[in-house]
Amino acid sequence: MGDNPQDSMDKLHGAGPNLAALTSYSWNVFRYLGDYLHLGGVVVLLLTMAKNQSCAGLSMRSQILYFIIFVTRYLDLFDHTQTAYLVFFKLTYIITSGIALMAFYSMQGTYERHKDTCNLVIILVPCFTAALLLTNEYSTLEVLWTYSEFLEGFAMVPQYIFCYRDTNKDVGVTSFVVALGGYRVFYAMNWIYKKINMPQYMDIQSWIGGLVEIAFFLDYLNYRFRGASILRSMVLQVDEKINEISDKVELKVLGTQSSNNFSKDGQQIRRRRGAGAGDEEGLEV
């Protein structure tokens, strides 16, 4: 264990005066606002599920990604001393993401699987490859931390795809999505603040993920409150194409495929076909 509390991001920049200065600039109002907005979003998520007794409007795949992010990022809880503030937030995120997944399992009858179509492999594999190429140090903790930073940039993508397909605009779901997107905006302001005060400060992994998520968040706000979107059509087309390719691979390897077709009103028809016949074995709306 080290003697000085450090943030898992700060320790990437080495010891000495640079670390001390970076640590002091890390604790700024933008970071605090981002942290509490993030925590508020998690609370809203759990309260919404409890109030509605339903997973409707929510992407389980986003919650799976967040669980992976928190577990891989916060392994540093075991290897060096940290402030009570950091320990509280890190443990809270791990525990609440696990609770959210258990809630999906217990209320699986309300889970709108047909709208949660994002293929996680397309996110998990490229992010891990990027982590291997761009990590600052080839140790298990640093590679996994870098992986979590890239992954977080895409963690809400399944939720945004879900929202693009969903016509029901629940206040709780909207509040959750806005809180999670707003948290990343404040963290971006935190990075800008540190860069202004410490020109040598660099954190490319976090910046790439942050920019991706903010772009999706701003487009979501435009779609949710104005009914217009720059990314929606492209994202849904890419999502459907990826699922078509995945179905073909599944058909070839396993002999079955689950194809997702959307009608004009957004309702999904799910068909399962056998490899040896063109007849539909099942039809689920």
mmCIF file of C-alpha atoms in Angstrom:
data_model
loop_
_atom_site.group_PDB
_atom_site.id
_atom_site.type_symbol
_atom_site.label_atom_id
_atom_site.label_comp_id
_atom_site.label_asym_id
_atom_site.label_seq_id
_atom_site.Cartn_x
_atom_site.Cartn_y
_atom_site.Cartn_z
ATOM 1 C CA MET A 1 0.000 0.000 0.000
ATOM 2 C CA GLY A 2 1.249 3.492 -0.756
ATOM 3 C CA ASP A 3 1.445 6.266 1.814
ATOM 4 C CA ASN A 4 -0.514 8.919 -0.067
ATOM 5 C CA PRO A 5 -4.109 8.697 -1.272
ATOM 6 C CA GLN A 6 -4.268 8.819 -5.046
ATOM 7 C CA ASP A 7 -6.936 8.733 -7.658
ATOM 8 C CA SER A 8 -6.607 5.761 -10.024
ATOM 9 C CA MET A 9 -6.163 8.240 -12.885
ATOM 10 C CA ASP A 10 -3.534 10.300 -11.040
ATOM 11 C CA LYS A 11 -1.229 7.345 -10.423
ATOM 12 C CA LEU A 12 -0.675 6.994 -14.186
ATOM 13 C CA HIS A 13 1.410 10.162 -14.164
ATOM 14 C CA GLY A 14 4.129 9.042 -11.780
ATOM 15 C CA ALA A 15 5.318 10.303 -8.429
ATOM 16 C CA GLY A 16 6.790 13.646 -7.415
ATOM 17 C CA PRO A 17 5.797 17.298 -7.965
ATOM 18 C CA ASN A 18 3.819 16.613 -11.134
ATOM 19 C CA LEU A 19 1.634 14.087 -9.341
ATOM 20 C CA ALA A 20 1.120 16.407 -6.372
ATOM 21 C CA ALA A 21 0.083 19.286 -8.655
ATOM 22 C CA LEU A 22 -2.199 17.072 -10.740
ATOM 23 C CA THR A 23 -3.823 15.660 -7.626
ATOM 24 C CA SER A 24 -4.537 19.154 -6.282
ATOM 25 C CA TYR A 25 -6.106 20.264 -9.578
ATOM 26 C CA SER A 26 -8.105 17.011 -9.811
ATOM 27 C CA TRP A 27 -10.230 18.039 -6.849
ATOM 28 C CA ASN A 28 -12.220 20.861 -8.421
ATOM 29 C CA VAL A 29 -15.881 21.861 -8.545
ATOM 30 C CA PHE A 30 -16.424 20.239 -11.955
ATOM 31 C CA ARG A 31 -15.279 16.878 -10.666
ATOM 32 C CA TYR A 32 -17.473 17.101 -7.569
ATOM 33 C CA LEU A 33 -20.511 18.062 -9.658
ATOM 34 C CA GLY A 34 -19.804 15.180 -12.037
ATOM 35 C CA ASP A 35 -19.416 12.683 -9.199
ATOM 36 C CA TYR A 36 -22.645 13.653 -7.474
ATOM 37 C CA LEU A 37 -24.570 13.808 -10.748
ATOM 38 C CA HIS A 38 -23.336 10.297 -11.525
ATOM 39 C CA LEU A 39 -24.385 9.090 -8.084
ATOM 40 C CA GLY A 40 -27.753 10.825 -8.494
ATOM 41 C CA GLY A 41 -28.278 9.080 -11.834
ATOM 42 C CA VAL A 42 -27.633 5.674 -10.258
ATOM 43 C CA VAL A 43 -30.111 6.446 -7.454
ATOM 44 C CA VAL A 44 -32.726 7.564 -10.011
ATOM 45 C CA LEU A 45 -32.190 4.339 -11.971
ATOM 46 C CA LEU A 46 -32.810 2.122 -8.949
ATOM 47 C CA LEU A 47 -35.745 4.211 -7.697
ATOM 48 C CA THR A 48 -37.354 4.159 -11.157
ATOM 49 C CA MET A 49 -37.091 0.374 -11.335
ATOM 50 C CA ALA A 50 -38.466 0.033 -7.797
ATOM 51 C CA LYS A 51 -41.334 2.477 -8.388
ATOM 52 C CA ASN A 52 -42.388 0.996 -11.725
ATOM 53 C CA GLN A 53 -41.612 -2.593 -10.681
ATOM 54 C CA SER A 54 -40.366 -2.819 -14.237
ATOM 55 C CA CYS A 55 -37.271 -2.642 -16.439
ATOM 56 C CA ALA A 56 -39.257 -0.960 -19.225
ATOM 57 C CA GLY A 57 -37.306 1.726 -21.042
ATOM 58 C CA LEU A 58 -33.944 0.537 -19.720
ATOM 59 C CA SER A 59 -31.070 -1.263 -21.417
ATOM 60 C CA MET A 60 -29.664 -4.227 -19.528
ATOM 61 C CA ARG A 61 -26.691 -4.217 -21.885
ATOM 62 C CA SER A 62 -25.663 -0.758 -20.696
ATOM 63 C CA GLN A 63 -25.808 -2.018 -17.117
ATOM 64 C CA ILE A 64 -23.644 -5.013 -18.031
ATOM 65 C CA LEU A 65 -21.068 -2.638 -19.498
ATOM 66 C CA TYR A 66 -21.114 -0.435 -16.390
ATOM 67 C CA PHE A 67 -20.609 -3.458 -14.151
ATOM 68 C CA ILE A 68 -17.578 -4.506 -16.223
ATOM 69 C CA ILE A 69 -16.260 -0.921 -16.132
ATOM 70 C CA PHE A 70 -16.476 -0.578 -12.366
ATOM 71 C CA VAL A 71 -15.004 -4.008 -11.619
ATOM 72 C CA THR A 72 -12.039 -3.524 -13.979
ATOM 73 C CA ARG A 73 -11.396 0.102 -13.004
ATOM 74 C CA TYR A 74 -11.601 -0.172 -9.251
ATOM 75 C CA LEU A 75 -9.256 -3.088 -8.680
ATOM 76 C CA ASP A 76 -6.915 -0.397 -7.333
ATOM 77 C CA LEU A 77 -8.976 -0.558 -4.123
ATOM 78 C CA PHE A 78 -6.801 -3.555 -3.255
ATOM 79 C CA ASP A 79 -3.370 -2.179 -4.108
ATOM 80 C CA HIS A 80 -2.993 1.281 -2.562
ATOM 81 C CA THR A 81 -4.378 3.669 0.030
ATOM 82 C CA GLN A 82 -7.226 5.984 -0.971
ATOM 83 C CA THR A 83 -9.441 8.597 0.631
ATOM 84 C CA ALA A 84 -12.766 7.612 2.186
ATOM 85 C CA TYR A 85 -14.460 9.696 -0.549
ATOM 86 C CA LEU A 86 -12.985 7.547 -3.319
ATOM 87 C CA VAL A 87 -13.608 4.279 -1.502
ATOM 88 C CA PHE A 88 -17.251 5.231 -0.913
ATOM 89 C CA PHE A 89 -17.926 6.119 -4.548
ATOM 90 C CA LYS A 90 -16.070 3.135 -5.978
ATOM 91 C CA LEU A 91 -17.777 0.590 -3.744
ATOM 92 C CA THR A 92 -21.144 2.277 -4.307
ATOM 93 C CA TYR A 93 -20.797 2.036 -8.095
ATOM 94 C CA ILE A 94 -19.790 -1.630 -7.987
ATOM 95 C CA ILE A 95 -22.577 -2.587 -5.582
ATOM 96 C CA THR A 96 -25.345 -0.581 -7.275
ATOM 97 C CA SER A 97 -24.432 -1.864 -10.748
ATOM 98 C CA GLY A 98 -24.727 -5.391 -9.354
ATOM 99 C CA ILE A 99 -28.088 -4.537 -7.785
ATOM 100 C CA ALA A 100 -29.321 -3.141 -11.108
ATOM 101 C CA LEU A 101 -28.409 -6.384 -12.893
ATOM 102 C CA MET A 102 -30.168 -8.427 -10.213
ATOM 103 C CA ALA A 103 -33.233 -6.216 -10.659
ATOM 104 C CA PHE A 104 -33.225 -6.972 -14.390
ATOM 105 C CA TYR A 105 -33.047 -10.671 -13.580
ATOM 106 C CA SER A 106 -35.869 -10.531 -11.022
ATOM 107 C CA MET A 107 -38.102 -8.457 -13.338
ATOM 108 C CA GLN A 108 -37.081 -10.111 -16.596
ATOM 109 C CA GLY A 109 -40.728 -10.428 -17.649
ATOM 110 C CA THR A 110 -40.806 -6.620 -18.096
ATOM 111 C CA TYR A 111 -37.455 -6.407 -19.895
ATOM 112 C CA GLU A 112 -37.936 -5.159 -23.467
ATOM 113 C CA ARG A 113 -35.238 -7.324 -24.990
ATOM 114 C CA HIS A 114 -36.417 -6.593 -28.537
ATOM 115 C CA LYS A 115 -35.382 -2.933 -28.175
ATOM 116 C CA ASP A 116 -32.046 -3.692 -26.508
ATOM 117 C CA THR A 117 -30.293 -4.718 -29.704
ATOM 118 C CA CYS A 118 -26.734 -3.389 -29.367
ATOM 119 C CA ASN A 119 -24.161 -6.130 -29.939
ATOM 120 C CA LEU A 120 -21.772 -5.980 -26.954
ATOM 121 C CA VAL A 121 -18.994 -7.871 -28.731
ATOM 122 C CA ILE A 122 -18.619 -4.908 -31.123
ATOM 123 C CA ILE A 123 -17.911 -2.713 -28.093
ATOM 124 C CA LEU A 124 -15.957 -5.051 -25.818
ATOM 125 C CA VAL A 125 -13.405 -6.379 -28.310
ATOM 126 C CA PRO A 126 -12.277 -3.082 -29.957
ATOM 127 C CA CYS A 127 -12.061 -1.373 -26.554
ATOM 128 C CA PHE A 128 -9.857 -4.149 -25.194
ATOM 129 C CA THR A 129 -7.663 -3.984 -28.291
ATOM 130 C CA ALA A 130 -7.304 -0.216 -27.860
ATOM 131 C CA ALA A 131 -6.400 -0.737 -24.198
ATOM 132 C CA LEU A 132 -3.612 -3.153 -25.137
ATOM 133 C CA LEU A 133 -2.236 -0.705 -27.698
ATOM 134 C CA LEU A 134 -2.536 2.509 -25.688
ATOM 135 C CA THR A 135 -2.010 1.532 -22.056
ATOM 136 C CA ASN A 136 0.709 3.463 -20.235
ATOM 137 C CA GLU A 137 2.063 0.332 -18.587
ATOM 138 C CA TYR A 138 1.715 -3.374 -19.305
ATOM 139 C CA SER A 139 0.497 -4.517 -15.928
ATOM 140 C CA THR A 140 -2.859 -6.144 -15.259
ATOM 141 C CA LEU A 141 -4.236 -3.207 -13.262
ATOM 142 C CA GLU A 142 -3.172 -0.570 -15.794
ATOM 143 C CA VAL A 143 -4.438 -2.490 -18.839
ATOM 144 C CA LEU A 144 -7.797 -3.085 -17.147
ATOM 145 C CA TRP A 145 -7.991 0.549 -16.016
ATOM 146 C CA THR A 146 -7.308 1.719 -19.577
ATOM 147 C CA TYR A 147 -9.883 -0.768 -20.856
ATOM 148 C CA SER A 148 -12.499 0.681 -18.493
ATOM 149 C CA GLU A 149 -11.783 4.206 -19.729
ATOM 150 C CA PHE A 150 -12.380 3.282 -23.372
ATOM 151 C CA LEU A 151 -15.380 1.141 -22.462
ATOM 152 C CA GLU A 152 -17.103 3.945 -20.561
ATOM 153 C CA GLY A 153 -17.247 6.024 -23.732
ATOM 154 C CA PHE A 154 -19.606 3.410 -25.184
ATOM 155 C CA ALA A 155 -21.418 2.219 -22.035
ATOM 156 C CA MET A 156 -24.525 4.283 -22.728
ATOM 157 C CA VAL A 157 -24.656 3.422 -26.443
ATOM 158 C CA PRO A 158 -26.997 0.433 -25.849
ATOM 159 C CA GLN A 159 -29.262 2.735 -23.806
ATOM 160 C CA TYR A 160 -29.255 5.380 -26.555
ATOM 161 C CA ILE A 161 -30.088 2.741 -29.183
ATOM 162 C CA PHE A 162 -32.877 1.545 -26.898
ATOM 163 C CA CYS A 163 -34.189 5.121 -26.582
ATOM 164 C CA TYR A 164 -34.000 5.628 -30.354
ATOM 165 C CA ARG A 165 -36.291 2.598 -30.743
ATOM 166 C CA ASP A 166 -38.567 3.419 -27.805
ATOM 167 C CA THR A 167 -41.618 5.663 -28.090
ATOM 168 C CA ASN A 168 -42.361 5.621 -24.353
ATOM 169 C CA LYS A 169 -40.648 8.606 -22.676
ATOM 170 C CA ASP A 170 -40.671 7.767 -18.970
ATOM 171 C CA VAL A 171 -39.572 10.664 -16.734
ATOM 172 C CA GLY A 172 -37.437 8.411 -14.559
ATOM 173 C CA VAL A 173 -35.615 6.892 -17.540
ATOM 174 C CA THR A 174 -35.053 10.332 -19.066
ATOM 175 C CA SER A 175 -33.722 11.681 -15.750
ATOM 176 C CA PHE A 176 -31.322 8.733 -15.480
ATOM 177 C CA VAL A 177 -29.979 9.206 -19.012
ATOM 178 C CA VAL A 178 -29.623 12.985 -18.565
ATOM 179 C CA ALA A 179 -27.792 12.530 -15.249
ATOM 180 C CA LEU A 180 -25.315 10.008 -16.700
ATOM 181 C CA GLY A 181 -24.680 12.172 -19.768
ATOM 182 C CA GLY A 182 -24.373 15.324 -17.658
ATOM 183 C CA TYR A 183 -21.821 13.638 -15.431
ATOM 184 C CA ARG A 184 -19.533 13.109 -18.413
ATOM 185 C CA VAL A 185 -19.967 16.733 -19.494
ATOM 186 C CA PHE A 186 -18.794 17.917 -16.072
ATOM 187 C CA TYR A 187 -15.893 15.489 -16.188
ATOM 188 C CA ALA A 188 -14.885 16.942 -19.564
ATOM 189 C CA MET A 189 -14.919 20.386 -17.958
ATOM 190 C CA ASN A 190 -12.749 18.918 -15.198
ATOM 191 C CA TRP A 191 -10.231 17.711 -17.807
ATOM 192 C CA ILE A 192 -10.196 21.130 -19.480
ATOM 193 C CA TYR A 193 -9.618 22.818 -16.115
ATOM 194 C CA LYS A 194 -6.661 20.536 -15.371
ATOM 195 C CA LYS A 195 -5.212 21.030 -18.853
ATOM 196 C CA ILE A 196 -5.375 24.826 -18.475
ATOM 197 C CA ASN A 197 -3.652 24.723 -15.105
ATOM 198 C CA MET A 198 -1.193 21.962 -16.038
ATOM 199 C CA PRO A 199 -0.369 22.113 -19.768
ATOM 200 C CA GLN A 200 1.669 18.886 -19.492
ATOM 201 C CA TYR A 201 -1.377 16.962 -18.275
ATOM 202 C CA MET A 202 -2.424 14.234 -20.751
ATOM 203 C CA ASP A 203 -5.078 11.549 -20.415
ATOM 204 C CA ILE A 204 -5.883 10.447 -23.958
ATOM 205 C CA GLN A 205 -7.758 7.309 -22.873
ATOM 206 C CA SER A 206 -10.289 9.281 -20.843
ATOM 207 C CA TRP A 207 -10.613 12.043 -23.437
ATOM 208 C CA ILE A 208 -11.446 9.674 -26.307
ATOM 209 C CA GLY A 209 -14.128 7.887 -24.309
ATOM 210 C CA GLY A 210 -15.494 11.166 -22.979
ATOM 211 C CA LEU A 211 -15.842 12.759 -26.410
ATOM 212 C CA VAL A 212 -17.657 9.730 -27.805
ATOM 213 C CA GLU A 213 -20.132 9.682 -24.922
ATOM 214 C CA ILE A 214 -20.753 13.439 -24.987
ATOM 215 C CA ALA A 215 -21.478 13.302 -28.738
ATOM 216 C CA PHE A 216 -24.110 10.617 -28.164
ATOM 217 C CA PHE A 217 -25.511 12.487 -25.166
ATOM 218 C CA LEU A 218 -25.966 15.764 -27.027
ATOM 219 C CA ASP A 219 -27.671 13.941 -29.887
ATOM 220 C CA TYR A 220 -29.946 12.179 -27.381
ATOM 221 C CA LEU A 221 -30.957 15.517 -25.832
ATOM 222 C CA ASN A 222 -31.758 16.872 -29.286
ATOM 223 C CA TYR A 223 -33.836 13.776 -30.097
ATOM 224 C CA ARG A 224 -35.599 13.592 -26.729
ATOM 225 C CA PHE A 225 -36.608 17.243 -26.432
ATOM 226 C CA ARG A 226 -36.778 18.427 -30.052
ATOM 227 C CA GLY A 227 -37.527 15.236 -31.964
ATOM 228 C CA ALA A 228 -34.492 15.712 -34.215
ATOM 229 C CA SER A 229 -31.354 13.590 -34.372
ATOM 230 C CA ILE A 230 -28.158 13.570 -36.395
ATOM 231 C CA LEU A 231 -26.995 10.129 -35.264
ATOM 232 C CA ARG A 232 -30.232 8.142 -34.874
ATOM 233 C CA SER A 233 -30.664 6.939 -38.464
ATOM 234 C CA MET A 234 -26.987 6.071 -38.885
ATOM 235 C CA VAL A 235 -26.721 4.339 -35.490
ATOM 236 C CA LEU A 236 -29.823 2.202 -36.074
ATOM 237 C CA GLN A 237 -28.680 1.240 -39.573
ATOM 238 C CA VAL A 238 -25.258 0.198 -38.255
ATOM 239 C CA ASP A 239 -26.872 -1.669 -35.351
ATOM 240 C CA GLU A 240 -29.186 -3.590 -37.677
ATOM 241 C CA LYS A 241 -26.344 -4.412 -40.081
ATOM 242 C CA ILE A 242 -24.188 -5.711 -37.229
ATOM 243 C CA ASN A 243 -27.050 -7.885 -36.011
ATOM 244 C CA GLU A 244 -27.603 -9.237 -39.528
ATOM 245 C CA ILE A 245 -23.931 -10.245 -39.721
ATOM 246 C CA SER A 246 -24.111 -11.728 -36.229
ATOM 247 C CA ASP A 247 -27.186 -13.740 -37.239
ATOM 248 C CA LYS A 248 -25.387 -15.119 -40.286
ATOM 249 C CA VAL A 249 -22.407 -16.159 -38.165
ATOM 250 C CA GLU A 250 -24.737 -17.733 -35.593
ATOM 251 C CA LEU A 251 -26.596 -19.581 -38.343
ATOM 252 C CA LYS A 252 -23.379 -20.932 -39.811
ATOM 253 C CA VAL A 253 -21.791 -21.918 -36.484
ATOM 254 C CA LEU A 254 -24.782 -22.985 -34.374
ATOM 255 C CA GLY A 255 -27.347 -23.806 -37.026
ATOM 256 C CA THR A 256 -29.907 -21.265 -35.764
ATOM 257 C CA GLN A 257 -30.289 -17.531 -35.937
ATOM 258 C CA SER A 258 -32.350 -14.866 -34.224
ATOM 259 C CA SER A 259 -33.249 -12.169 -36.720
ATOM 260 C CA ASN A 260 -34.669 -8.835 -35.659
ATOM 261 C CA ASN A 261 -36.911 -6.988 -38.094
ATOM 262 C CA PHE A 262 -38.611 -3.726 -37.302
ATOM 263 C CA SER A 263 -41.913 -2.663 -38.801
ATOM 264 C CA LYS A 264 -42.635 0.928 -39.677
ATOM 265 C CA ASP A 265 -44.157 1.650 -36.266
ATOM 266 C CA GLY A 266 -41.027 0.458 -34.515
ATOM 267 C CA GLN A 267 -42.456 -2.850 -33.266
ATOM 268 C CA GLN A 268 -40.024 -5.684 -33.525
ATOM 269 C CA ILE A 269 -40.750 -9.078 -35.021
ATOM 270 C CA ARG A 270 -38.300 -11.713 -33.841
ATOM 271 C CA ARG A 271 -37.902 -14.865 -35.899
ATOM 272 C CA ARG A 272 -35.815 -17.928 -35.277
ATOM 273 C CA ARG A 273 -34.900 -20.024 -38.264
ATOM 274 C CA GLY A 274 -33.200 -23.350 -38.645
ATOM 275 C CA ALA A 275 -30.190 -23.730 -40.866
ATOM 276 C CA GLY A 276 -31.785 -26.345 -43.050
ATOM 277 C CA ALA A 277 -35.157 -24.787 -43.730
ATOM 278 C CA GLY A 278 -36.618 -21.488 -44.774
ATOM 279 C CA ASP A 279 -39.774 -21.983 -42.698
ATOM 280 C CA GLU A 280 -40.220 -19.902 -39.599
ATOM 281 C CA GLU A 281 -40.067 -22.022 -36.459
ATOM 282 C CA GLY A 282 -41.310 -19.262 -34.176
ATOM 283 C CA LEU A 283 -42.756 -15.810 -34.342
ATOM 284 C CA GLU A 284 -42.602 -13.402 -31.438
ATOM 285 C CA VAL A 285 -43.907 -9.831 -31.481
#
